[in-house]
Short mmCIF file of C-alpha atoms in Angstrom, two decimals:
data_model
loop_
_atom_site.label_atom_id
_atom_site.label_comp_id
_atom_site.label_asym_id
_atom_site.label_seq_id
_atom_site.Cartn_x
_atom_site.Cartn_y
_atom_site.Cartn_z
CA UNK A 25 88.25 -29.03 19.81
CA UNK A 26 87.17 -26.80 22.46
CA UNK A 27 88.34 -23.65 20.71
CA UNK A 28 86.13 -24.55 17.37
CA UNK A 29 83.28 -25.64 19.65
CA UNK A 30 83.32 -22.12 21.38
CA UNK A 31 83.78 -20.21 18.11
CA UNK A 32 81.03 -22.08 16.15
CA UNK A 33 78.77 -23.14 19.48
CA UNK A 34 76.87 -19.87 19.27
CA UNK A 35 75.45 -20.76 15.90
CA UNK A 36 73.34 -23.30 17.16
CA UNK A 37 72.53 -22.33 20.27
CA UNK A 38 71.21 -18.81 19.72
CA UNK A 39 68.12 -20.38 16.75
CA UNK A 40 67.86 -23.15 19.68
CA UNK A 41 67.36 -20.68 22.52
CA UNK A 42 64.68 -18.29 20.06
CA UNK A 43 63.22 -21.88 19.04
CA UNK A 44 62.81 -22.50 22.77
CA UNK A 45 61.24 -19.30 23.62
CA UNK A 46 58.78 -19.30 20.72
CA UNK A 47 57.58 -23.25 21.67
CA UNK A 48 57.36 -22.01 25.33
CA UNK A 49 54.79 -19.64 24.52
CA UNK A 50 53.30 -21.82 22.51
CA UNK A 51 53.18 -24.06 25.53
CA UNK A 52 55.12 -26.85 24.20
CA UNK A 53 58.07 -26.81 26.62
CA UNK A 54 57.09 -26.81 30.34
CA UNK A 55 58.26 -24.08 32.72
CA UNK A 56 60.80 -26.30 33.99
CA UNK A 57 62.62 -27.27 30.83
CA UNK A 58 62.61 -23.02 29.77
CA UNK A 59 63.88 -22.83 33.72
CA UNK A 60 66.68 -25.52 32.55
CA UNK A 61 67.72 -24.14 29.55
CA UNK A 62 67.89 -20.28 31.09
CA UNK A 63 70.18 -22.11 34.06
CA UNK A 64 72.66 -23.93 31.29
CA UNK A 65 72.76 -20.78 29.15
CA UNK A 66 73.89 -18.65 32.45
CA UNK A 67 76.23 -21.29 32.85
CA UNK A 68 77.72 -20.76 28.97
CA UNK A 69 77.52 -17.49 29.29
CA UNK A 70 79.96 -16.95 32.28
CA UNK A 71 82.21 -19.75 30.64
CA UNK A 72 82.43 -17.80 27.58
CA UNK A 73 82.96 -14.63 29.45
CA UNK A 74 85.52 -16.09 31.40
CA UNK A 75 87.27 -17.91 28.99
CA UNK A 76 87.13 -15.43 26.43
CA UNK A 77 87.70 -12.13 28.55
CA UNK A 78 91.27 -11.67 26.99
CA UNK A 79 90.76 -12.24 23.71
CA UNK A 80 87.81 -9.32 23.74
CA UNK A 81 89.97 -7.08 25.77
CA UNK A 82 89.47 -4.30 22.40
CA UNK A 83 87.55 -3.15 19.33
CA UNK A 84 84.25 -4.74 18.21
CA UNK A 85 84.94 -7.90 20.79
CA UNK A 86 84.78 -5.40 23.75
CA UNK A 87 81.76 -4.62 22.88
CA UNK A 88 79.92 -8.44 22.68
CA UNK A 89 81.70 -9.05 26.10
CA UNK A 90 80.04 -6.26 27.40
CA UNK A 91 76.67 -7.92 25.37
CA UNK A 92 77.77 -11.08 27.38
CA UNK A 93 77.75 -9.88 30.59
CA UNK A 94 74.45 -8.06 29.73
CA UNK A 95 73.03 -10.96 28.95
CA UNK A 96 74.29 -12.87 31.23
CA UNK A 97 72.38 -10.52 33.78
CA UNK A 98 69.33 -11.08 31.36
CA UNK A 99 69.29 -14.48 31.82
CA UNK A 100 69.59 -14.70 35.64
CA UNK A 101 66.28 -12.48 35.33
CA UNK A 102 64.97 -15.01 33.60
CA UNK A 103 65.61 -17.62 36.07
CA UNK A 104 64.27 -15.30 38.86
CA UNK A 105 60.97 -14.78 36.76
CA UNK A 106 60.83 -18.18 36.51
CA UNK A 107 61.46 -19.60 40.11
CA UNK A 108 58.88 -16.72 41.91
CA UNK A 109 55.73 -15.92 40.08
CA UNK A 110 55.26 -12.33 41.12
CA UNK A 111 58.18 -11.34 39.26
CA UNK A 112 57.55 -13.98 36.27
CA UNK A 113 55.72 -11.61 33.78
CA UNK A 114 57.90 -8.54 34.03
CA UNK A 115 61.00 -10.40 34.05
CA UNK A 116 60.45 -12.87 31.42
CA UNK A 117 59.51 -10.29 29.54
CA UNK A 118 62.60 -8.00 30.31
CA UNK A 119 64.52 -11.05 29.47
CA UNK A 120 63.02 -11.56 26.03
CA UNK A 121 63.04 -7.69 24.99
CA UNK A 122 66.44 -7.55 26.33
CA UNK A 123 67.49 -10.72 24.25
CA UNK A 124 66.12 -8.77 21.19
CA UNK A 125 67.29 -5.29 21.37
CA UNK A 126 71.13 -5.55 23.01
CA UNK A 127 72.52 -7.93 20.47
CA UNK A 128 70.68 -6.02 17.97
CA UNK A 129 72.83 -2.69 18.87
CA UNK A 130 75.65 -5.11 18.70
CA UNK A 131 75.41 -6.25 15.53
CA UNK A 132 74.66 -3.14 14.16
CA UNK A 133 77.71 -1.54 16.19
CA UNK A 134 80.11 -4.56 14.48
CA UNK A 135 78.34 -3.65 11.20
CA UNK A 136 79.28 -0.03 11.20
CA UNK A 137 83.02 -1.30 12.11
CA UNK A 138 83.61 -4.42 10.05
CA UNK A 139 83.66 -3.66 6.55
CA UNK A 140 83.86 -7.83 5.68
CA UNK A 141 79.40 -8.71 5.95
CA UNK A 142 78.02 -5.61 6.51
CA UNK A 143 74.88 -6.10 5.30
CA UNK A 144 74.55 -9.55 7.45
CA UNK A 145 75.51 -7.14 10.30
CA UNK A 146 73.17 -4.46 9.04
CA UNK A 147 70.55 -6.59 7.95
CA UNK A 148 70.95 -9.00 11.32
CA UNK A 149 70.55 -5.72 13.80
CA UNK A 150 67.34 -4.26 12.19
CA UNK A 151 65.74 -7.70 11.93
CA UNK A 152 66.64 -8.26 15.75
CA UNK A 153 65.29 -4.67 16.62
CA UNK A 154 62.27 -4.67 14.76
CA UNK A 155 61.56 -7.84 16.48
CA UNK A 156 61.64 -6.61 19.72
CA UNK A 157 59.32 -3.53 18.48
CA UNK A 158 56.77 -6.35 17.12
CA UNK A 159 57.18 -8.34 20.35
CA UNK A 160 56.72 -5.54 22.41
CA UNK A 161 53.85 -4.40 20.00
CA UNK A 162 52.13 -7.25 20.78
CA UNK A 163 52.07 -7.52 24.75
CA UNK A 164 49.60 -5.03 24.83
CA UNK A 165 46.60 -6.67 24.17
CA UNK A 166 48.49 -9.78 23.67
CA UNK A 167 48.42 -11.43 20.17
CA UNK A 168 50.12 -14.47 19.97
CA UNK A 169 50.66 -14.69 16.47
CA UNK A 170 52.77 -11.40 16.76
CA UNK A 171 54.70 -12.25 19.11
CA UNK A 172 55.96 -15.57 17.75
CA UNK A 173 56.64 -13.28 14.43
CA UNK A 174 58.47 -11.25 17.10
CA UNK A 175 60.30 -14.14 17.88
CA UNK A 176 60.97 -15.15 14.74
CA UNK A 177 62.54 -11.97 13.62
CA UNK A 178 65.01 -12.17 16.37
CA UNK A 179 66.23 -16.07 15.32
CA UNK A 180 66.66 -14.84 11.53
CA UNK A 181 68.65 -11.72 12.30
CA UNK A 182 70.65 -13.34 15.59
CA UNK A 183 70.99 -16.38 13.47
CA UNK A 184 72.35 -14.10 10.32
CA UNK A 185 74.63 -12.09 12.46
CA UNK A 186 76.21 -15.04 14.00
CA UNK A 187 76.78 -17.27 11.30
CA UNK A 188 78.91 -14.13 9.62
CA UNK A 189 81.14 -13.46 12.40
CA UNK A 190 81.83 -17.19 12.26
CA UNK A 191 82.43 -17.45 8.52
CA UNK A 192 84.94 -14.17 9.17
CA UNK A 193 86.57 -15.34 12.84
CA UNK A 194 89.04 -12.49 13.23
CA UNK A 195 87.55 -9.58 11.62
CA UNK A 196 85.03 -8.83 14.53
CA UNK A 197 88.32 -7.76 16.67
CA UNK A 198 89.03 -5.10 14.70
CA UNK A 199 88.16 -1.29 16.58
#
């Protein structure tokens, strides 16, 4: 069970965590329940890491533990952002951007070397990336509305890029 569960976890976890972000800044969620979440996903994180550093010793794998452990570093940002105000606006905000952009150059790197759903790589990556440009985009004045399509961009193309590399398990550990 465990091994299905950590090979088809990610698919509903990753629209949950971009669901979570976009009802945080629509100021559904409290502080403390985004705080939660960021301290449970650093916890998966390093689990998966850990229990996965083997098997993504080489090829395309390498690469998304290297996005793991990016992330994972992402994520304690997050919490630190979130736990002392001075830092909450930068690093929240460093923590969503990153989010967007380094799975984005992930999928589009497993794209360019998995010939089996590359278009959902293809198409995943740009929809991540161009995201992050409308979420970034939109800090500056901030407009809401942009940066929940920001947000939303990042779900669909995470979301898309996920779901393939579960519906091929094996071909992402190819060089």
């Amino acid at each position: 069970m465990f091994p299905r569960l950590r090979a088809q976890g990610p698919t509903v976890l990753i629209p949950l965590a971009w669901l979570l972000v976009g009802l945080a800044h629509l100021d559904v969620v409290t502080d403390r329940t985004v705080l939660v979440f960021h301290v449970v996903a650093a916890v998966l994180i390093a689990a998966f890491a850990a229990l996965s550093w083997d098997e993504m010793e080489t090829g395309v794998l390498r690469v998304w533990r290297d996005i793991l452990l990016v992330g994972l570093l992402l994520t304690v940002g997050g919490i630190v952002g979130l736990l002392y105000a001075p830092l909450r606006i930068p690093f929240l905000t460093t923590t969503i951007l990153g989010w967007m952009v380094v799975p984005g150059v992930g999928l589009y790197y497993t794209g360019k070397r998995v010939p089996a759903g590359q278009r959902a790589y293809t198409a995943g990556a740009v929809l991540s990336v161009l995201g992050g440009a409308v979420y970034a985009g939109a800090l500056f004045p901030p407009a809401e509305t942009a940066l929940l399509a920001g947000i939303g961009l990042a779900l669909v193309g995470q979301t898309v890029g996920i779901v393939q590399a579960v519906r091929q398990p094996g071909e992402t550990d190819s060089g």
